[in-house]
PDB file of C-alpha atoms in Angstrom:
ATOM      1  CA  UNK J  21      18.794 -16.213   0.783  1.00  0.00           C
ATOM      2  CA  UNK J  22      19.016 -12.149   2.094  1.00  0.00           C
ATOM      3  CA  UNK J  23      17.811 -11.530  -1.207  1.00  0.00           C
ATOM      4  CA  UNK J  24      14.851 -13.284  -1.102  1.00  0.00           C
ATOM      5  CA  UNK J  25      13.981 -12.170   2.268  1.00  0.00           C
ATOM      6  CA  UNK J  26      14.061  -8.734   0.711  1.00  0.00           C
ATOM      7  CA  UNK J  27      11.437  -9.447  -1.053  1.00  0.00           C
ATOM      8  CA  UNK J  28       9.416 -12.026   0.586  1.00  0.00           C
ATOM      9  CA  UNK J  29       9.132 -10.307   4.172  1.00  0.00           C
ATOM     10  CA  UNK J  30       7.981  -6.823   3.196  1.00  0.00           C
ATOM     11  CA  UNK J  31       4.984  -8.672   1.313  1.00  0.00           C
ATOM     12  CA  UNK J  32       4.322 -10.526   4.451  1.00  0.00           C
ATOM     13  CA  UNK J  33       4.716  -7.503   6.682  1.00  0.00           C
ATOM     14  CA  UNK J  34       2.149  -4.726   4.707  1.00  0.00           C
ATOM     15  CA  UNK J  35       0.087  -8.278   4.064  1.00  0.00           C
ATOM     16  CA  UNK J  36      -0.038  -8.594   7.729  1.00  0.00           C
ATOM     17  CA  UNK J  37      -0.631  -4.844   8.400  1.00  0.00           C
ATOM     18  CA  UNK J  38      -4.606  -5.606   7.638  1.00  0.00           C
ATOM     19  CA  UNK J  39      -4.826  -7.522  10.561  1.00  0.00           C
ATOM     20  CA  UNK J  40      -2.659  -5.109  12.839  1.00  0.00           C
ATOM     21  CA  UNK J  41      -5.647  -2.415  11.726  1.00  0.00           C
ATOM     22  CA  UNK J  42      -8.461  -4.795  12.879  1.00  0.00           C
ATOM     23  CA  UNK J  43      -7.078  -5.768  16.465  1.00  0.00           C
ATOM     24  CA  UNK J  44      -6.440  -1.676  16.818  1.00  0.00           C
ATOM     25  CA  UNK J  45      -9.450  -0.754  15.857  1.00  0.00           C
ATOM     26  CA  UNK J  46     -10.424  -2.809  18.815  1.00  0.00           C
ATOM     27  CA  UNK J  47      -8.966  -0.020  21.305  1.00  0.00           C
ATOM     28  CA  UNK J  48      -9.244   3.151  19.210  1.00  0.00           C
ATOM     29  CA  UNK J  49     -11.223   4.860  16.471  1.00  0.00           C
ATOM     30  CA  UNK J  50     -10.469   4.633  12.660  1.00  0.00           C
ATOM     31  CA  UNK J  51      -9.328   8.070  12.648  1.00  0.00           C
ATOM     32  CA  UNK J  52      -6.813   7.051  15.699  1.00  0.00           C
ATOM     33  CA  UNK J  53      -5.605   3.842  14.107  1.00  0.00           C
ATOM     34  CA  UNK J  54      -3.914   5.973  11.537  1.00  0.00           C
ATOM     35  CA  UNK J  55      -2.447   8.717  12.962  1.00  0.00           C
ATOM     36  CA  UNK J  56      -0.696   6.701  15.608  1.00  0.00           C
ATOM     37  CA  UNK J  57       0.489   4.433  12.782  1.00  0.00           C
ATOM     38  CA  UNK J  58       1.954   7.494  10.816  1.00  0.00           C
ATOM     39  CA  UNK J  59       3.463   8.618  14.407  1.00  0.00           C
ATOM     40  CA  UNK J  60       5.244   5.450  14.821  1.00  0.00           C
ATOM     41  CA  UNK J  61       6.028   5.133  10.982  1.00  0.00           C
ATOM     42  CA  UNK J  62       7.637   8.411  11.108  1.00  0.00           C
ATOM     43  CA  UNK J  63       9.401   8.464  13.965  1.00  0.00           C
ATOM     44  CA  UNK J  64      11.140   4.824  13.593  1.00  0.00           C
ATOM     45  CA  UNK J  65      12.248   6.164  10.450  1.00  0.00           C
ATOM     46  CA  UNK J  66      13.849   8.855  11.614  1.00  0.00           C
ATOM     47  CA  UNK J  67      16.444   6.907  13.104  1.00  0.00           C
ATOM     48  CA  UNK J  68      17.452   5.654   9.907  1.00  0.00           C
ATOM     49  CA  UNK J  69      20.324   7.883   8.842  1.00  0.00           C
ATOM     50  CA  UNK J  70      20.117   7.733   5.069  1.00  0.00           C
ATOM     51  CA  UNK J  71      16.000   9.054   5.922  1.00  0.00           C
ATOM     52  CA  UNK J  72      17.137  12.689   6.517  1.00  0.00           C
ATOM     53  CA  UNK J  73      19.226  13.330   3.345  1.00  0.00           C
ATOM     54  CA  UNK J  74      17.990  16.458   1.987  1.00  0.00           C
ATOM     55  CA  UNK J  75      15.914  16.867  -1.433  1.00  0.00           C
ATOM     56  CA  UNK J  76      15.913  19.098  -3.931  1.00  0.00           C
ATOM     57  CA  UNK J  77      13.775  22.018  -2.827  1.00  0.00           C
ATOM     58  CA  UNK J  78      11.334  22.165  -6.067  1.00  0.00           C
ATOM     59  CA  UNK J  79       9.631  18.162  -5.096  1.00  0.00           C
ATOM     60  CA  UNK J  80       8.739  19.856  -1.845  1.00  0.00           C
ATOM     61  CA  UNK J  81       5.842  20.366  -3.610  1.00  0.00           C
ATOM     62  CA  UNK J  82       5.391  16.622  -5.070  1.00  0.00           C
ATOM     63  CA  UNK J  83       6.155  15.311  -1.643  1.00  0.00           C
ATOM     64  CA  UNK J  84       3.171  17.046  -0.159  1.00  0.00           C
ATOM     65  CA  UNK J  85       1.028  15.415  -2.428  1.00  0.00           C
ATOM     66  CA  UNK J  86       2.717  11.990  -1.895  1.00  0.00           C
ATOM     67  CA  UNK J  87       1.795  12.448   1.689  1.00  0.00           C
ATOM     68  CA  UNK J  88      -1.769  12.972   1.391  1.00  0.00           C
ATOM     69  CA  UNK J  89      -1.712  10.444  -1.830  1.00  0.00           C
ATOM     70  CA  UNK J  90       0.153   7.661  -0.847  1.00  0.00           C
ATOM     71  CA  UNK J  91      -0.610   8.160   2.853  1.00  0.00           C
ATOM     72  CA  UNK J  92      -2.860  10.244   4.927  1.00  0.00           C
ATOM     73  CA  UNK J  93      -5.874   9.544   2.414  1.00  0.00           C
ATOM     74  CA  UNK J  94      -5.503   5.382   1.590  1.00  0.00           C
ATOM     75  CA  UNK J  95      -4.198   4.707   5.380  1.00  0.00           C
ATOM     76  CA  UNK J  96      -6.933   6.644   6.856  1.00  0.00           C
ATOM     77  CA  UNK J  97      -9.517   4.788   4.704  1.00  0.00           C
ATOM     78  CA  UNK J  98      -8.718   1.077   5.472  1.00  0.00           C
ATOM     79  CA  UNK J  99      -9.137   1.194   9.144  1.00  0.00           C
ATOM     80  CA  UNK J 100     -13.223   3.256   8.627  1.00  0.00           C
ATOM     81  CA  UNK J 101     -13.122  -0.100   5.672  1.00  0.00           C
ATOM     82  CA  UNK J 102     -12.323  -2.857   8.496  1.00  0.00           C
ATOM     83  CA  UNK J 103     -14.961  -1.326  10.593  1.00  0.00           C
ATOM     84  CA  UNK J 104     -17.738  -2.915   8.053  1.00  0.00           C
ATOM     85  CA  UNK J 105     -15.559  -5.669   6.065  1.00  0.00           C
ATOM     86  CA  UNK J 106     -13.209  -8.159   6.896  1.00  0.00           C
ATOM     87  CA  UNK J 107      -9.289  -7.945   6.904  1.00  0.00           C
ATOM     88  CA  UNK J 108      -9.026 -10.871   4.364  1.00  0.00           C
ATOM     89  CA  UNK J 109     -11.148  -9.183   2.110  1.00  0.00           C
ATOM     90  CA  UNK J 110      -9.579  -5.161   2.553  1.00  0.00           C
ATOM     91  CA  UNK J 111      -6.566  -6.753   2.172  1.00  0.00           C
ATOM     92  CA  UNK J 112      -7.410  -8.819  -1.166  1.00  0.00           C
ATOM     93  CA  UNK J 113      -8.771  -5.708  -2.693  1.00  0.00           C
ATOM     94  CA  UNK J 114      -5.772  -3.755  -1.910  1.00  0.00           C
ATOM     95  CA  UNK J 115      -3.994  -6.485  -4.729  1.00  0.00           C
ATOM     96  CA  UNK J 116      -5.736  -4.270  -7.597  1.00  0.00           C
ATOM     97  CA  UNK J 117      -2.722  -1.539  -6.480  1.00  0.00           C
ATOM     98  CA  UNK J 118      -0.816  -2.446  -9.647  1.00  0.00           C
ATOM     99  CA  UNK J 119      -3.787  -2.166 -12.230  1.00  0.00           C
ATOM    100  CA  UNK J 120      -4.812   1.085 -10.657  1.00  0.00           C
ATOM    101  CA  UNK J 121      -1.205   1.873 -11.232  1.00  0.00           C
ATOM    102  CA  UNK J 122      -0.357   1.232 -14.698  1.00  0.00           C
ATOM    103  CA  UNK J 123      -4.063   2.353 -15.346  1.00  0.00           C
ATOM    104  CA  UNK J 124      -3.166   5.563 -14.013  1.00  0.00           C
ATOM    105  CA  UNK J 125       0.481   5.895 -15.839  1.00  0.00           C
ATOM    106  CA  UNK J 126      -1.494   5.257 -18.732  1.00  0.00           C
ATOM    107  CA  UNK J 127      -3.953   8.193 -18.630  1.00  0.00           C
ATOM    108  CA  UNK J 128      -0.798  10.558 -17.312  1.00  0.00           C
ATOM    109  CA  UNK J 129       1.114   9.691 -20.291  1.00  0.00           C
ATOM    110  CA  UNK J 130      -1.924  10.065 -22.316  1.00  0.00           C
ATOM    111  CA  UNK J 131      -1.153   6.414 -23.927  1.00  0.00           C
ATOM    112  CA  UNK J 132      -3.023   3.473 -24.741  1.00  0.00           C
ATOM    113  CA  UNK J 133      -1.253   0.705 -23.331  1.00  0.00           C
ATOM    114  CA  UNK J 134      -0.067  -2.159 -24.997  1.00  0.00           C
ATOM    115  CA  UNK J 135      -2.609  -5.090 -25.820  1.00  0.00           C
ATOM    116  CA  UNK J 136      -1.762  -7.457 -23.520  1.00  0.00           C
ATOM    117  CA  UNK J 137      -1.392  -4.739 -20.729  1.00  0.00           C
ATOM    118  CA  UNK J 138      -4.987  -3.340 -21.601  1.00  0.00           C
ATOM    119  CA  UNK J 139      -6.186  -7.262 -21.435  1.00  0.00           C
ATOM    120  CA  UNK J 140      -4.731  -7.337 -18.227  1.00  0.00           C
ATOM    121  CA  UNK J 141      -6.318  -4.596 -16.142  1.00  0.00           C
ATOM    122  CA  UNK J 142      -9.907  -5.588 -17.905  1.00  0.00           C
ATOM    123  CA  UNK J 143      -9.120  -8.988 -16.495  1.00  0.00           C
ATOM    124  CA  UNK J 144      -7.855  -7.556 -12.830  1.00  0.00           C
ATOM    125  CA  UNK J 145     -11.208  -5.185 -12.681  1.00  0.00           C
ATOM    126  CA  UNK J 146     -13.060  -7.854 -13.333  1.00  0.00           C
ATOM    127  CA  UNK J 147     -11.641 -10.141 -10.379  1.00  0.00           C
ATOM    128  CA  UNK J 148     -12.101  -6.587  -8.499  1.00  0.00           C
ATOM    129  CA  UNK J 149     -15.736  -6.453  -9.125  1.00  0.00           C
ATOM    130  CA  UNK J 150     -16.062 -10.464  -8.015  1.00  0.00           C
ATOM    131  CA  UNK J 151     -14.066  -9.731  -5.171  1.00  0.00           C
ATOM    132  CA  UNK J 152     -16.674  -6.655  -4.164  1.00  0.00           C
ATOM    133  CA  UNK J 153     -19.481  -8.336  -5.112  1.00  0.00           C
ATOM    134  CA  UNK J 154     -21.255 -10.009  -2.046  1.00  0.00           C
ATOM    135  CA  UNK J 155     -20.419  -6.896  -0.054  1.00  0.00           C
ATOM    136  CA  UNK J 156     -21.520  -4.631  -2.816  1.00  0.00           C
ATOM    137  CA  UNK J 157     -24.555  -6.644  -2.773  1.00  0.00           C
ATOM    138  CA  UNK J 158     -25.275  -6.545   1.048  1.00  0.00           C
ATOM    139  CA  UNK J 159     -25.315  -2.755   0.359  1.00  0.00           C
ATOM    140  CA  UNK J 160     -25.365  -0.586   3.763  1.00  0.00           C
ATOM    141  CA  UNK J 161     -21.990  -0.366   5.041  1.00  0.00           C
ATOM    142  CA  UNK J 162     -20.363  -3.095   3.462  1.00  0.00           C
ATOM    143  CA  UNK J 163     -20.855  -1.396   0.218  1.00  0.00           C
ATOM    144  CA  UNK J 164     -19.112   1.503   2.176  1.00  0.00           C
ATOM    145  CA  UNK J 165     -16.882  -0.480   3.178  1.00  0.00           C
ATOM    146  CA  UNK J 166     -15.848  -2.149  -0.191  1.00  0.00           C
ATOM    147  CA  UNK J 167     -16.216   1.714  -1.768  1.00  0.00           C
ATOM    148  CA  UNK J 168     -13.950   3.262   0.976  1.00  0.00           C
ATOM    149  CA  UNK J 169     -10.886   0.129   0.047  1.00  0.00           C
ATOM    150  CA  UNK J 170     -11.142   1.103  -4.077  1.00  0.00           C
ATOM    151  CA  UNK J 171     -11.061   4.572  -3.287  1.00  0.00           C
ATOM    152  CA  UNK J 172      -7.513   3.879  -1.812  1.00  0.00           C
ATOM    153  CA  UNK J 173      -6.191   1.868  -3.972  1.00  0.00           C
ATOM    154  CA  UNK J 174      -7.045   4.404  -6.650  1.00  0.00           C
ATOM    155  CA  UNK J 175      -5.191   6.650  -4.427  1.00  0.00           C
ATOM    156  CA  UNK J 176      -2.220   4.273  -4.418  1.00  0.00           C
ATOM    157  CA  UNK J 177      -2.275   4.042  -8.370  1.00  0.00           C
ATOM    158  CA  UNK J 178      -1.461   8.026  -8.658  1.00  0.00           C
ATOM    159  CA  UNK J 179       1.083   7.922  -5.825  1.00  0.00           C
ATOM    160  CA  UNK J 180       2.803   5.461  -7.217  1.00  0.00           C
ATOM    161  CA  UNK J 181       3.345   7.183 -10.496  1.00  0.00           C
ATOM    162  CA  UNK J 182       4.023  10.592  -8.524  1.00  0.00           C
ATOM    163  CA  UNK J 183       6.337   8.351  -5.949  1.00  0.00           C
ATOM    164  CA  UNK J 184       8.534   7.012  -9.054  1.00  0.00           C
ATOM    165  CA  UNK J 185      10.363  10.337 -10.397  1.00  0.00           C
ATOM    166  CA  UNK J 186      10.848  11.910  -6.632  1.00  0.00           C
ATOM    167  CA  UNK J 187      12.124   8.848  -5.279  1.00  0.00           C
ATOM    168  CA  UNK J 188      14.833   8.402  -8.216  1.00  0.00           C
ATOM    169  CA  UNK J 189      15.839  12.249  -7.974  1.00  0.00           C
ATOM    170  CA  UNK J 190      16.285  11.764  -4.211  1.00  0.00           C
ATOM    171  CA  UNK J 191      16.066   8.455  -3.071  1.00  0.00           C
ATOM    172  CA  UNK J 192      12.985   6.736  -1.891  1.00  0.00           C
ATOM    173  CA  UNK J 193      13.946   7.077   1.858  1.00  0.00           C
ATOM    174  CA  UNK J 194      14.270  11.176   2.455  1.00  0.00           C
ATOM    175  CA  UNK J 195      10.888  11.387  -0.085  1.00  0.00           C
ATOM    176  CA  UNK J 196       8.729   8.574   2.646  1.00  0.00           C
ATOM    177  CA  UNK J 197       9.945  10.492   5.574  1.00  0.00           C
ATOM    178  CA  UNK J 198       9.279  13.960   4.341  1.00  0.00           C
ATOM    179  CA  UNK J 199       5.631  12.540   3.181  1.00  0.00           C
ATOM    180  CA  UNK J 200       4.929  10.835   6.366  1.00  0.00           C
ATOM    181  CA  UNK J 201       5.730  14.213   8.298  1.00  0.00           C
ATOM    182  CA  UNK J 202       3.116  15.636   5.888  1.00  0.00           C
ATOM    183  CA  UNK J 203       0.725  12.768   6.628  1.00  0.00           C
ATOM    184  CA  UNK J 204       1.019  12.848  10.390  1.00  0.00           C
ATOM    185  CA  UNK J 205       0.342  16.917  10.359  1.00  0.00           C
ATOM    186  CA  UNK J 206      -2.608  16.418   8.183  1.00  0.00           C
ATOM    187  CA  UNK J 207      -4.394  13.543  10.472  1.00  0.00           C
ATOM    188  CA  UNK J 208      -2.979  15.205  13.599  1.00  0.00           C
ATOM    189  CA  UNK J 209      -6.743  17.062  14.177  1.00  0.00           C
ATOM    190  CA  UNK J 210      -8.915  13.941  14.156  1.00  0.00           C
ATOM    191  CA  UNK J 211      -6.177  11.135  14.632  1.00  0.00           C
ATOM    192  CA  UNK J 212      -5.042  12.811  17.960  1.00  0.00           C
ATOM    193  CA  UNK J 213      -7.975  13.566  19.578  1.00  0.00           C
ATOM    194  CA  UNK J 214      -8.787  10.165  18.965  1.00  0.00           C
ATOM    195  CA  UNK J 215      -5.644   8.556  20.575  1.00  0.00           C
ATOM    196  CA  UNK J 216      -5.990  10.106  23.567  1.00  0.00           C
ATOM    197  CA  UNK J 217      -9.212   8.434  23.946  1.00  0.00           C
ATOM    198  CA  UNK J 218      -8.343   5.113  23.278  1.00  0.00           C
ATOM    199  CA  UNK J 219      -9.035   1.297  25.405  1.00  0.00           C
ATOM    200  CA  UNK J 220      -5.847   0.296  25.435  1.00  0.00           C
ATOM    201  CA  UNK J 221      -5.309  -4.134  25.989  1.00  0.00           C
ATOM    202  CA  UNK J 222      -1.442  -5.308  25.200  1.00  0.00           C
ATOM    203  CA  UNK J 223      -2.934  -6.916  21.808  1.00  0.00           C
ATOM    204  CA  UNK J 224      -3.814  -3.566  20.221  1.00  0.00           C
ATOM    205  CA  UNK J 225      -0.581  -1.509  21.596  1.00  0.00           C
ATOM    206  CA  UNK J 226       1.528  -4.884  20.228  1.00  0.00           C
ATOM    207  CA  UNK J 227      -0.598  -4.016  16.896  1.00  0.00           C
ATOM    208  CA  UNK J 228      -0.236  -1.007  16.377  1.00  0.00           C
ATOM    209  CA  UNK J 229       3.645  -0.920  17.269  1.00  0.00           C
ATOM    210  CA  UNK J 230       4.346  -3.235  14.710  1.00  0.00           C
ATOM    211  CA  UNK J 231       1.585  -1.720  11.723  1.00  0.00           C
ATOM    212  CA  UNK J 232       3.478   1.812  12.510  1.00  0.00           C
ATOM    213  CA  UNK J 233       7.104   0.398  12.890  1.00  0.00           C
ATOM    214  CA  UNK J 234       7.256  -2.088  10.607  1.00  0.00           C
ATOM    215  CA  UNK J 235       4.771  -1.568   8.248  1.00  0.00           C
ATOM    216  CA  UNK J 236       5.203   2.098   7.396  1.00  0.00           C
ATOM    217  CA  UNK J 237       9.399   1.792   8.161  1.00  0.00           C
ATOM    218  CA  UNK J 238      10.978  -1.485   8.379  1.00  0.00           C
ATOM    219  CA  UNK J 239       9.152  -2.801   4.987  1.00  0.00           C
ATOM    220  CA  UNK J 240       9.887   0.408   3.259  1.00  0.00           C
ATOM    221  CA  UNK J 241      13.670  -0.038   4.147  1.00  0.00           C
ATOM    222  CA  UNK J 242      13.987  -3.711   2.720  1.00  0.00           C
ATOM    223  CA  UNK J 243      12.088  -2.459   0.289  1.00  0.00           C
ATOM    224  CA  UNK J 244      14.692   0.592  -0.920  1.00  0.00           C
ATOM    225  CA  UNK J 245      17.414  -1.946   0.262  1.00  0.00           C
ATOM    226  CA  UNK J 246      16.180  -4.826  -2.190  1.00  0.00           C
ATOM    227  CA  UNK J 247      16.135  -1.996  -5.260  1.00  0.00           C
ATOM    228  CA  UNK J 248      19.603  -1.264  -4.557  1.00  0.00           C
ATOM    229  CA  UNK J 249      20.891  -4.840  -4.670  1.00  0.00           C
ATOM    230  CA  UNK J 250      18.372  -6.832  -7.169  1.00  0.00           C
ATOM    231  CA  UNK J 251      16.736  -3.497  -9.259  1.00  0.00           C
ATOM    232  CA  UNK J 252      13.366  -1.800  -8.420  1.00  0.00           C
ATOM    233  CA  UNK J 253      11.163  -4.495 -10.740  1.00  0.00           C
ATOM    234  CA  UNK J 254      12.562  -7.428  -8.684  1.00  0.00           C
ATOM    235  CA  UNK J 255      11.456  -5.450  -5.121  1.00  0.00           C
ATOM    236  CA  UNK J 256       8.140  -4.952  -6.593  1.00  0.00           C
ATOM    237  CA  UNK J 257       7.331  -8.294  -6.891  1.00  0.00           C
ATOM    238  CA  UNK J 258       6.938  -8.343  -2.658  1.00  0.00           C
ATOM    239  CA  UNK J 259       3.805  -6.278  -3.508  1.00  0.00           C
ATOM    240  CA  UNK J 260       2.011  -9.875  -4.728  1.00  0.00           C
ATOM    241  CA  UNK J 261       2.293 -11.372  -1.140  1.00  0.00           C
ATOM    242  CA  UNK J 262       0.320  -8.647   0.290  1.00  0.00           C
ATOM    243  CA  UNK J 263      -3.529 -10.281  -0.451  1.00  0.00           C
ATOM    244  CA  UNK J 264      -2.543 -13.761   0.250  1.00  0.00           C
ATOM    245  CA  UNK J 265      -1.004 -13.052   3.329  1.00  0.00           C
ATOM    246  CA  UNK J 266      -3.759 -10.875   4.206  1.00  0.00           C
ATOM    247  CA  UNK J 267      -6.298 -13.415   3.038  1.00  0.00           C
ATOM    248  CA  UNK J 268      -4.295 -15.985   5.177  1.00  0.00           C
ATOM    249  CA  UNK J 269      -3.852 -14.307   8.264  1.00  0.00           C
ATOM    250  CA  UNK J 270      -7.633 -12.793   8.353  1.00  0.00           C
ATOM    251  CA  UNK J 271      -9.133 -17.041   8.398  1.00  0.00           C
ATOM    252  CA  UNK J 272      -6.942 -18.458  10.407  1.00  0.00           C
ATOM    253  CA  UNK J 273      -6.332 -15.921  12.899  1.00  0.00           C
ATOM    254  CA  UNK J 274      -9.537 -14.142  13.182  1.00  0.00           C
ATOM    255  CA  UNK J 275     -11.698 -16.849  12.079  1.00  0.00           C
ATOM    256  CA  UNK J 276     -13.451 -14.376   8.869  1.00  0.00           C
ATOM    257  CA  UNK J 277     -15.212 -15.990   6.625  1.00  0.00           C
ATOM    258  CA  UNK J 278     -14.798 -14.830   2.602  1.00  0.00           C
ATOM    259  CA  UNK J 279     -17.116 -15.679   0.239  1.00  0.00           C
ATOM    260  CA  UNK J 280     -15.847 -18.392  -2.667  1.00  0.00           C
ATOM    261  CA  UNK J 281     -16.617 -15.566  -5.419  1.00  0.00           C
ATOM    262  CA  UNK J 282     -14.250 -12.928  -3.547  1.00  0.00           C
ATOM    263  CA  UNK J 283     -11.739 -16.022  -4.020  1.00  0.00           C
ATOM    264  CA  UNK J 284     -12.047 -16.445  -7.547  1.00  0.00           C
ATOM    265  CA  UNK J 285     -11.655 -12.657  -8.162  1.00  0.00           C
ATOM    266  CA  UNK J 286      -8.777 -12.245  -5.757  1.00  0.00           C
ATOM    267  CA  UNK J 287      -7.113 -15.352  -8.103  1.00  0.00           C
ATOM    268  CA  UNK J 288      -8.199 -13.090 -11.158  1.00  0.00           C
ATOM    269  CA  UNK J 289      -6.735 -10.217 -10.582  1.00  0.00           C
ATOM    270  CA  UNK J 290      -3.595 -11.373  -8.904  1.00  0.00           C
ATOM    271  CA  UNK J 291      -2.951 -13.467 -11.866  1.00  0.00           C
ATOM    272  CA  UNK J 292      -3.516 -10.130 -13.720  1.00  0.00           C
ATOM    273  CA  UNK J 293      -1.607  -8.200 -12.163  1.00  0.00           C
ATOM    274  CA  UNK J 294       1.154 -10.332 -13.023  1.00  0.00           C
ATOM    275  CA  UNK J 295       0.084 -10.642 -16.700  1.00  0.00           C
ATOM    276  CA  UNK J 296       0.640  -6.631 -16.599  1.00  0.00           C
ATOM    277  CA  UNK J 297       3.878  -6.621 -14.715  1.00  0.00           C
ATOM    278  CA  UNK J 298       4.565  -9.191 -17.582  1.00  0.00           C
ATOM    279  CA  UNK J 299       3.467  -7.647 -20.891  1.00  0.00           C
ATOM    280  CA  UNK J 300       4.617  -4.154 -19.397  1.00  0.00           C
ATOM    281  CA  UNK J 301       8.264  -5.456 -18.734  1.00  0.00           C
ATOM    282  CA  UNK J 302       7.967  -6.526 -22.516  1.00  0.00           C
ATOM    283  CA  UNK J 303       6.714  -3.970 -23.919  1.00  0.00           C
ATOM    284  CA  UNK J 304       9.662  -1.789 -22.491  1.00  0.00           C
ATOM    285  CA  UNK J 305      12.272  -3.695 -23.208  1.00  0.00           C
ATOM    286  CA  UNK J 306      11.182  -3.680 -27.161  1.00  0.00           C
ATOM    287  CA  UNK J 307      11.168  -0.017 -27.255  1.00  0.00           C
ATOM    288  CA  UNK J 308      13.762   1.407 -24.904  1.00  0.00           C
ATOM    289  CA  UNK J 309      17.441   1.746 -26.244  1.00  0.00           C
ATOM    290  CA  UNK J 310      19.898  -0.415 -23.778  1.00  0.00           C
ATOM    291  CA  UNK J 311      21.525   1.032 -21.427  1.00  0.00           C
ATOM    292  CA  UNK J 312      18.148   3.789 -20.618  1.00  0.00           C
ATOM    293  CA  UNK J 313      16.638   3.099 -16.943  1.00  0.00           C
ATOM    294  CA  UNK J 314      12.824   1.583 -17.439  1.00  0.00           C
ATOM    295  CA  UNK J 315      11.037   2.972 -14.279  1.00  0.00           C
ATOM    296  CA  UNK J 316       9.748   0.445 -12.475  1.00  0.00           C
ATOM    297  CA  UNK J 317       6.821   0.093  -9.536  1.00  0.00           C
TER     298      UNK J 317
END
């Protein structure tokens, strides 16, 4: 039961963090949403012990990048998103994370990836595009909007690959906390300005609390903690609960309305994403020598 909670509730927690923008964005800026969830992030994780450890001093360097990659850049583009589109539909694009990912290992390693890999992230681009499609259509700033989404994910696809050999030299912990103190000094000039100036209602504080706190810490802990008990391919599966929660969360709670097309390509490429997890799982374990790590996302 613990172990499935380790992988169920930090799915439902980032799924849920789409909706936690929204209701901020309702007392504060885009710009504002972000840095105060990087403040909270950062600072909640600093009371987790293992968080400080120290890391080698050459991915100084690496974890620099991570912070602008894998969070000052993406986080500060989904709130300007969810000022123009939906949180359903932000949050259903975000499920192309994996394709961009093993799309982007691909290129770094300079490989073509396996058939059933490559069939996969066609397939997954394609339910992108249907996803993207009535916004992309609307033009203006849903188009923006839809744009602004895919240009973090894309985002998320290198820092996962950059993520993966820092976080196994160090531990994923010290390497989030380190990036996050990058993050919040790099959104500190237009996130803070914009904090100050915030409407503040209980709804948006309660928001916020819980996208910085939870979101950026708790769900990264279960996260590291799942790895450690049930291997780092297991906790990635949590990743797969992030559009439907998203999706769910964004009808029912604030009554948005997603086109049937976006459906069918959220299906598409969440079924694809799996088919890569699949074929890529395969395709390691027919080439790597037992007993060798296989990096996983």
């Amino acid at each position: 039961m613990i172990d499935w909670l380790l992988i169920v509730l930090p799915g439902i927690i980032w799924g849920a963090s789409f909706l936690f923008i929204a209701e901020g964005l309702t007392a504060v800026a885009p710009d504002g949403v972000t840095f105060i969830r990087i403040v909270i992030g950062f600072l909640t994780l600093s009371m987790v012990p293992g968080a400080r450890r120290p890391i080698v001093r050459s991915d100084w360097k690496g974890v620099a990048a991570l912070g602008l990659l894998w969070f000052a850049f993406p986080m500060s583009m989904f709130p300007h998103a969810e000022q123009w589109i939906s949180s359903a539909l932000t949050g259903m694009l975000n499920g192309t994370v994996p394709l961009f990912a093993t799309a982007v290992a691909a290129l770094l390693s300079r490989r073509w990836p396996p058939a059933m890999v490559a069939v996969g992230i066609s397939a997954g681009l394609i339910g992108g595009t249907l996803m993207a499609w009535p916004g992309l259509g609307a033009g203006g700033s849903s188009a923006l909007g839809i744009v602004l989404v895919i240009a973090a994910c894309v985002s998320y696809g290198f820092a996962v690959n950059l993520a993966r050999p820092l976080q196994q030299r160090n531990g994923a912990l010290p390497v989030v906390w380190r990036a996050l103190l990058v993050a919040l000094i790099l959104t500190a000039p237009l996130g803070l300005p914009r904090a100050l100036n915030g409407h503040w209602t209980p709804r948006s504080v309660l928001s916020l609390l819980a996208l910085g706190a939870l979101g950026t810490c708790v769900a990264n802990v279960m996260t590291t903690i799942a790895a450690g008990r049930l291997g780092a391919t297991s906790a990635s599966v949590s990743a797969y609960f992030i559009p439907v929660v998203a999706l769910i969360l964004g009808v029912f709670v604030r009554d948005e309305r997603v086109a049937a097309i976006s459906l069918i390509g959220g299906a598409i490429s969440l079924a694809s994403a799996w088919v890569v997890r699949w074929a890529s799982l395969r395709a390691a374990a027919t080439t790597v020598a037992p007993g060798v790590a296989v990096p996983a996302k």
